[in-house]
mmCIF file of C-alpha atoms in Angstrom:
data_model
loop_
_atom_site.group_PDB
_atom_site.id
_atom_site.type_symbol
_atom_site.label_atom_id
_atom_site.label_comp_id
_atom_site.label_asym_id
_atom_site.label_seq_id
_atom_site.Cartn_x
_atom_site.Cartn_y
_atom_site.Cartn_z
ATOM 1 C CA MET A 1 -0.772 -0.920 14.181
ATOM 2 C CA ARG A 2 -3.536 0.543 15.971
ATOM 3 C CA PRO A 3 -4.482 0.552 12.668
ATOM 4 C CA LEU A 4 -5.217 -0.257 14.686
ATOM 5 C CA ARG A 5 -4.424 2.264 17.330
ATOM 6 C CA GLN A 6 -1.807 4.766 16.206
ATOM 7 C CA PHE A 7 1.167 5.548 14.121
ATOM 8 C CA PRO A 8 2.952 8.042 16.437
ATOM 9 C CA ILE A 9 6.248 9.588 15.533
ATOM 10 C CA SER A 10 7.436 10.598 18.979
ATOM 11 C CA THR A 11 11.065 11.412 18.203
ATOM 12 C CA ALA A 12 10.413 13.421 15.134
ATOM 13 C CA ALA A 13 9.437 17.143 14.774
ATOM 14 C CA THR A 14 5.954 16.393 13.527
ATOM 15 C CA ALA A 15 4.108 19.287 11.926
ATOM 16 C CA GLY A 16 1.126 21.023 13.328
ATOM 17 C CA ALA A 17 -2.186 19.631 12.116
ATOM 18 C CA VAL A 18 -0.640 16.352 10.839
ATOM 19 C CA SER A 19 0.885 15.526 14.261
ATOM 20 C CA ALA A 20 -2.456 15.637 15.896
ATOM 21 C CA VAL A 21 -4.014 13.423 13.313
ATOM 22 C CA VAL A 22 -1.182 10.850 12.856
ATOM 23 C CA ALA A 23 -2.207 9.551 16.276
ATOM 24 C CA LEU A 24 -5.542 8.668 14.875
ATOM 25 C CA ALA A 25 -4.304 5.826 12.802
ATOM 26 C CA ALA A 26 -4.716 4.019 16.002
ATOM 27 C CA LEU A 27 -8.253 5.165 16.202
ATOM 28 C CA THR A 28 -11.019 3.898 14.014
ATOM 29 C CA ALA A 29 -14.604 5.027 13.633
ATOM 30 C CA GLY A 30 -17.967 5.384 12.110
ATOM 31 C CA THR A 31 -20.204 2.538 11.044
ATOM 32 C CA SER A 32 -23.827 1.385 11.209
ATOM 33 C CA ALA A 33 -23.438 -0.021 14.767
ATOM 34 C CA ALA A 34 -24.588 3.150 16.407
ATOM 35 C CA ALA A 35 -25.939 3.199 19.959
ATOM 36 C CA GLY A 36 -29.515 2.144 20.164
ATOM 37 C CA ALA A 37 -31.700 -0.533 21.668
ATOM 38 C CA ALA A 38 -29.341 -3.011 23.280
ATOM 39 C CA ALA A 39 -29.050 -6.595 21.914
ATOM 40 C CA THR A 40 -29.788 -9.496 24.220
ATOM 41 C CA PRO A 41 -27.185 -12.190 23.675
ATOM 42 C CA ALA A 42 -26.664 -15.067 26.169
ATOM 43 C CA GLN A 43 -23.748 -13.417 28.080
ATOM 44 C CA SER A 44 -22.935 -10.038 29.235
ATOM 45 C CA ALA A 45 -21.107 -7.474 26.985
ATOM 46 C CA GLN A 46 -18.072 -7.615 29.297
ATOM 47 C CA SER A 47 -17.922 -11.461 29.017
ATOM 48 C CA GLU A 48 -18.264 -11.251 25.282
ATOM 49 C CA TYR A 49 -15.428 -8.735 25.163
ATOM 50 C CA GLN A 50 -13.183 -10.965 27.255
ATOM 51 C CA ALA A 51 -14.073 -13.954 25.052
ATOM 52 C CA MET A 52 -13.005 -11.913 22.032
ATOM 53 C CA LEU A 53 -9.611 -11.120 23.572
ATOM 54 C CA LYS A 54 -9.131 -14.854 24.376
ATOM 55 C CA ALA A 55 -10.107 -15.867 20.844
ATOM 56 C CA VAL A 56 -7.642 -13.389 19.257
ATOM 57 C CA GLY A 57 -4.732 -14.803 21.263
ATOM 58 C CA THR A 58 -1.602 -14.261 19.183
ATOM 59 C CA GLN A 59 -3.095 -14.786 15.724
ATOM 60 C CA GLY A 60 -1.983 -12.879 12.691
ATOM 61 C CA VAL A 61 -4.545 -10.525 11.001
ATOM 62 C CA HIS A 62 -4.987 -8.202 8.065
ATOM 63 C CA PHE A 63 -6.309 -4.763 8.966
ATOM 64 C CA SER A 64 -7.535 -1.809 7.031
ATOM 65 C CA SER A 65 -8.622 1.439 8.537
ATOM 66 C CA SER A 66 -9.602 5.048 7.850
ATOM 67 C CA ALA A 67 -9.988 8.068 10.070
ATOM 68 C CA ARG A 68 -10.843 11.693 9.679
ATOM 69 C CA GLN A 69 -10.686 14.792 11.851
ATOM 70 C CA SER A 70 -10.558 18.581 11.015
ATOM 71 C CA GLY A 71 -10.379 17.952 7.264
ATOM 72 C CA VAL A 72 -7.438 15.499 7.562
ATOM 73 C CA THR A 73 -7.972 11.921 6.378
ATOM 74 C CA ILE A 74 -5.879 8.874 7.158
ATOM 75 C CA SER A 75 -5.913 5.449 5.790
ATOM 76 C CA VAL A 76 -3.830 2.491 7.031
ATOM 77 C CA HIS A 77 -3.619 -1.130 5.940
ATOM 78 C CA GLY A 78 -1.280 -3.905 6.832
ATOM 79 C CA ASP A 79 -0.614 -7.348 8.317
ATOM 80 C CA THR A 80 0.749 -8.665 11.563
ATOM 81 C CA GLY A 81 3.086 -11.610 11.982
ATOM 82 C CA ALA A 82 4.959 -13.634 14.605
ATOM 83 C CA THR A 83 8.220 -11.779 14.148
ATOM 84 C CA THR A 84 7.538 -9.448 11.159
ATOM 85 C CA GLY A 85 4.781 -7.164 10.068
ATOM 86 C CA ALA A 86 4.015 -4.288 7.657
ATOM 87 C CA GLN A 87 1.622 -1.361 7.225
ATOM 88 C CA THR A 88 1.156 1.509 4.829
ATOM 89 C CA LEU A 89 -0.123 4.937 5.902
ATOM 90 C CA MET A 90 -1.605 7.640 3.722
ATOM 91 C CA VAL A 91 -2.381 11.105 5.128
ATOM 92 C CA LYS A 92 -4.183 13.783 3.167
ATOM 93 C CA ASN A 93 -4.590 17.365 4.450
ATOM 94 C CA GLY A 94 -5.752 19.639 1.642
ATOM 95 C CA SER A 95 -3.116 19.557 -1.123
ATOM 96 C CA LEU A 96 -0.656 17.910 1.313
ATOM 97 C CA SER A 97 -0.314 14.154 0.859
ATOM 98 C CA GLU A 98 2.013 11.882 2.805
ATOM 99 C CA HIS A 99 2.765 8.237 2.188
ATOM 100 C CA VAL A 100 4.730 6.012 4.636
ATOM 101 C CA THR A 101 5.305 2.307 4.516
ATOM 102 C CA ALA A 102 6.579 0.684 7.737
ATOM 103 C CA LEU A 103 8.196 -2.722 8.004
ATOM 104 C CA LEU A 104 9.248 -4.742 11.053
ATOM 105 C CA VAL A 105 11.712 -7.647 10.632
ATOM 106 C CA GLY A 106 12.870 -9.080 13.931
ATOM 107 C CA SER A 107 14.494 -6.261 16.006
ATOM 108 C CA THR A 108 14.815 -3.787 13.101
ATOM 109 C CA GLY A 109 12.247 -1.392 11.758
ATOM 110 C CA TYR A 110 12.223 0.173 8.324
ATOM 111 C CA ILE A 111 10.293 2.998 6.657
ATOM 112 C CA ASN A 112 9.896 4.056 3.046
ATOM 113 C CA ALA A 113 8.219 7.457 2.415
ATOM 114 C CA ASN A 114 7.771 10.271 0.004
ATOM 115 C CA ALA A 115 9.506 13.553 0.532
ATOM 116 C CA THR A 116 6.425 15.245 2.008
ATOM 117 C CA ALA A 117 6.179 12.590 4.684
ATOM 118 C CA LEU A 118 9.829 12.503 5.460
ATOM 119 C CA HIS A 119 9.737 16.278 6.058
ATOM 120 C CA HIS A 120 6.319 16.797 7.716
ATOM 121 C CA VAL A 121 5.865 13.489 9.519
ATOM 122 C CA ILE A 122 9.339 12.187 10.193
ATOM 123 C CA GLY A 123 10.959 15.565 10.652
ATOM 124 C CA LEU A 124 13.877 15.412 8.151
ATOM 125 C CA THR A 125 15.141 18.614 6.484
ATOM 126 C CA SER A 126 13.904 19.559 3.066
ATOM 127 C CA THR A 127 17.252 18.502 1.564
ATOM 128 C CA GLN A 128 17.266 15.206 3.402
ATOM 129 C CA SER A 129 13.653 14.526 2.487
ATOM 130 C CA SER A 130 14.353 15.014 -1.169
ATOM 131 C CA LYS A 131 17.484 12.874 -1.054
ATOM 132 C CA TYR A 132 15.830 9.931 0.810
ATOM 133 C CA ALA A 133 12.361 9.871 -0.671
ATOM 134 C CA GLY A 134 11.572 6.342 -1.835
ATOM 135 C CA ALA A 135 14.588 4.908 0.030
ATOM 136 C CA TRP A 136 14.410 2.467 2.896
ATOM 137 C CA LEU A 137 15.496 3.871 6.286
ATOM 138 C CA SER A 138 16.272 1.519 9.093
ATOM 139 C CA PHE A 139 16.417 1.801 12.891
ATOM 140 C CA PRO A 140 16.660 -0.571 15.855
ATOM 141 C CA THR A 141 13.488 -1.234 17.759
ATOM 142 C CA SER A 142 15.600 -0.844 20.937
ATOM 143 C CA ASN A 143 15.210 2.911 20.281
ATOM 144 C CA ASN A 144 11.953 3.494 22.173
ATOM 145 C CA GLY A 145 10.990 6.588 20.169
ATOM 146 C CA LEU A 146 11.523 5.193 16.719
ATOM 147 C CA ALA A 147 10.052 1.827 17.667
ATOM 148 C CA GLN A 148 6.617 3.518 17.738
ATOM 149 C CA LEU A 149 6.847 3.566 13.975
ATOM 150 C CA VAL A 150 6.315 -0.147 13.927
ATOM 151 C CA ALA A 151 4.279 -0.568 17.087
ATOM 152 C CA GLY A 152 1.440 -3.064 16.929
ATOM 153 C CA LEU A 153 2.694 -5.133 13.980
ATOM 154 C CA LEU A 154 3.377 -8.308 15.897
ATOM 155 C CA ASN A 155 0.735 -10.921 16.590
ATOM 156 C CA SER A 156 1.512 -10.714 20.241
ATOM 157 C CA GLN A 157 0.576 -7.126 20.224
ATOM 158 C CA VAL A 158 -2.821 -7.356 18.679
ATOM 159 C CA PRO A 159 -4.829 -7.961 21.912
ATOM 160 C CA ARG A 160 -3.455 -4.684 23.337
ATOM 161 C CA GLU A 161 -4.519 -2.924 20.150
ATOM 162 C CA LEU A 162 -8.109 -4.050 20.812
ATOM 163 C CA GLU A 163 -8.237 -2.902 24.385
ATOM 164 C CA MET A 164 -11.262 -0.870 25.452
ATOM 165 C CA THR A 165 -12.354 0.537 28.785
ATOM 166 C CA GLY A 166 -15.726 -0.219 30.356
ATOM 167 C CA PRO A 167 -18.487 -0.128 31.315
ATOM 168 C CA PHE A 168 -19.271 -2.518 28.465
ATOM 169 C CA THR A 169 -22.789 -2.554 27.016
ATOM 170 C CA TYR A 170 -24.427 -3.971 23.923
ATOM 171 C CA GLY A 171 -25.274 -1.630 21.049
ATOM 172 C CA THR A 172 -27.805 -2.391 18.298
ATOM 173 C CA ALA A 173 -27.249 -5.690 16.627
ATOM 174 C CA THR A 174 -26.314 -5.278 12.957
ATOM 175 C CA SER A 175 -24.600 -7.100 10.099
ATOM 176 C CA VAL A 176 -21.223 -6.760 8.240
ATOM 177 C CA ASN A 177 -20.954 -8.226 4.757
ATOM 178 C CA GLY A 178 -24.278 -10.022 5.214
ATOM 179 C CA LYS A 179 -23.229 -11.629 8.514
ATOM 180 C CA SER A 180 -24.875 -10.956 11.834
ATOM 181 C CA VAL A 181 -22.628 -9.251 14.396
ATOM 182 C CA LEU A 182 -22.937 -8.115 18.000
ATOM 183 C CA ALA A 183 -21.962 -4.565 18.931
ATOM 184 C CA ILE A 184 -19.903 -4.287 22.113
ATOM 185 C CA ARG A 185 -19.665 -0.698 23.314
ATOM 186 C CA GLY A 186 -16.787 0.704 25.397
ATOM 187 C CA SER A 187 -14.380 3.682 25.181
ATOM 188 C CA GLN A 188 -10.773 4.565 24.623
ATOM 189 C CA GLY A 189 -8.610 7.423 25.788
ATOM 190 C CA THR A 190 -7.104 9.826 23.178
ATOM 191 C CA GLN A 191 -4.859 12.821 23.223
ATOM 192 C CA THR A 192 -7.999 14.959 23.530
ATOM 193 C CA GLY A 193 -10.119 12.892 25.864
ATOM 194 C CA THR A 194 -12.170 9.724 25.885
ATOM 195 C CA VAL A 195 -14.194 8.704 22.875
ATOM 196 C CA PRO A 196 -16.778 5.973 22.430
ATOM 197 C CA VAL A 197 -15.810 2.830 20.673
ATOM 198 C CA VAL A 198 -17.915 -0.065 19.220
ATOM 199 C CA LEU A 199 -16.372 -3.431 18.583
ATOM 200 C CA LEU A 200 -18.248 -5.775 16.213
ATOM 201 C CA VAL A 201 -17.936 -9.508 16.640
ATOM 202 C CA PRO A 202 -19.849 -12.382 14.965
ATOM 203 C CA ALA A 203 -23.231 -13.162 16.645
ATOM 204 C CA SER A 204 -22.357 -16.885 16.587
ATOM 205 C CA GLY A 205 -19.184 -18.914 16.412
ATOM 206 C CA THR A 206 -15.672 -17.778 17.375
ATOM 207 C CA PRO A 207 -15.832 -14.075 18.437
ATOM 208 C CA LEU A 208 -12.964 -12.767 16.302
ATOM 209 C CA PRO A 209 -13.584 -8.995 15.518
ATOM 210 C CA VAL A 210 -14.649 -7.997 12.145
ATOM 211 C CA GLU A 211 -14.710 -4.281 12.738
ATOM 212 C CA GLU A 212 -14.104 -1.578 15.250
ATOM 213 C CA ASP A 213 -15.574 1.912 15.174
ATOM 214 C CA THR A 214 -14.326 4.931 17.047
ATOM 215 C CA ASN A 215 -16.830 7.734 17.667
ATOM 216 C CA PRO A 216 -19.407 6.141 15.449
ATOM 217 C CA GLY A 217 -22.100 8.277 13.894
ATOM 218 C CA THR A 218 -22.043 11.757 12.219
ATOM 219 C CA GLY A 219 -22.374 13.878 15.377
ATOM 220 C CA GLY A 220 -19.730 16.013 17.022
ATOM 221 C CA GLY A 221 -18.687 18.079 13.977
ATOM 222 C CA SER A 222 -15.666 17.939 11.746
ATOM 223 C CA SER A 223 -13.323 18.478 14.726
ATOM 224 C CA ALA A 224 -14.349 15.126 16.247
ATOM 225 C CA ILE A 225 -12.410 11.920 15.496
ATOM 226 C CA HIS A 226 -14.155 9.378 13.431
ATOM 227 C CA GLY A 227 -12.795 6.232 11.927
ATOM 228 C CA THR A 228 -13.278 2.514 11.064
ATOM 229 C CA VAL A 229 -10.951 -0.458 11.042
ATOM 230 C CA SER A 230 -11.834 -3.791 9.467
ATOM 231 C CA PHE A 231 -10.164 -7.078 10.340
ATOM 232 C CA SER A 232 -9.873 -10.134 8.023
ATOM 233 C CA SER A 233 -7.763 -13.230 7.429
ATOM 234 C CA TRP A 234 -7.467 -14.091 11.155
ATOM 235 C CA GLY A 235 -4.730 -16.736 11.622
ATOM 236 C CA GLU A 236 -2.801 -15.650 8.509
ATOM 237 C CA LYS A 237 0.997 -16.371 8.459
ATOM 238 C CA THR A 238 2.912 -13.226 7.434
ATOM 239 C CA THR A 239 6.594 -13.197 6.707
ATOM 240 C CA GLU A 240 8.280 -9.948 5.644
ATOM 241 C CA ARG A 241 11.920 -9.687 4.290
ATOM 242 C CA ALA A 242 14.281 -6.931 5.143
ATOM 243 C CA PRO A 243 15.084 -4.560 2.326
ATOM 244 C CA ALA A 244 18.346 -5.272 0.471
ATOM 245 C CA HIS A 245 19.590 -1.766 1.134
ATOM 246 C CA SER A 246 18.746 0.717 3.903
ATOM 247 C CA VAL A 247 20.123 3.873 5.502
ATOM 248 C CA SER A 248 20.215 4.424 9.259
ATOM 249 C CA LEU A 249 17.332 6.749 10.348
ATOM 250 C CA LEU A 250 19.119 7.418 13.617
ATOM 251 C CA LYS A 251 21.729 9.385 11.712
ATOM 252 C CA LEU A 252 19.066 11.569 10.137
ATOM 253 C CA VAL A 253 16.390 12.274 12.693
ATOM 254 C CA PRO A 254 17.046 15.354 14.802
ATOM 255 C CA GLY A 255 17.443 14.463 18.499
ATOM 256 C CA ALA A 256 17.742 10.727 17.894
ATOM 257 C CA THR A 257 19.819 8.926 20.589
ATOM 258 C CA SER A 258 23.381 7.941 19.867
ATOM 259 C CA GLY A 259 24.534 4.449 18.714
ATOM 260 C CA ALA A 260 23.296 4.771 15.211
ATOM 261 C CA THR A 261 23.297 1.566 13.161
ATOM 262 C CA SER A 262 25.392 1.349 10.111
ATOM 263 C CA THR A 263 24.049 1.541 6.636
ATOM 264 C CA THR A 264 22.989 -1.939 5.551
ATOM 265 C CA GLY A 265 23.618 -3.383 2.149
ATOM 266 C CA GLY A 266 25.690 -0.368 1.039
#
């Protein structure tokens, strides 16, 4: 989920520009909570951040994010659950458009994608991509590489998806959907270095995040990462069902480890 932080495909032969940006689905950026005069709440920014992590606990949440870099745009939305979760990823790079839906049910992950995504993102051959476009492909989460396809979709993983590095400071107080929020500023490491992150939490009441911005603002040029993720429905109960039919992805992905699961449901 790193809609939350990323949607890496570490076992597949990801293609050039897309591979660099797919990791952005974890990043999220660009709102009105830009750096400025610091807010002056009752407790320190670090204490507020820690209170946020405690409040999140292992709750379910709906997330929706968008990111852009070097002309590539990514949108991700989904829901986390106690033992299941799901997210949908859209990547656009010029005329190239990829769509991937990822589903986690217990110890099994599933993806359903268009032919372009299966070829350029997952790494299947052109023939395989055409054949399995729109079909559910399954894999065991015990496969560390493929498990990244459904990383962050469990409630227990949400706090890790919200981790930032200090020093923590307050940014300019602002509002989201008409509600006052505090801006907690920190940073996160990426494949290309460290980027600033702003986490927005309610100015009063339970500090459950409402938004997270990576590299907020318009500076840095088109090559810089920018993105925003919104959080809603904290505490939701999500239950996903396994597809009736799926094909083992381990049998299709080049370089996948042995011990492929059998096709389920025929």
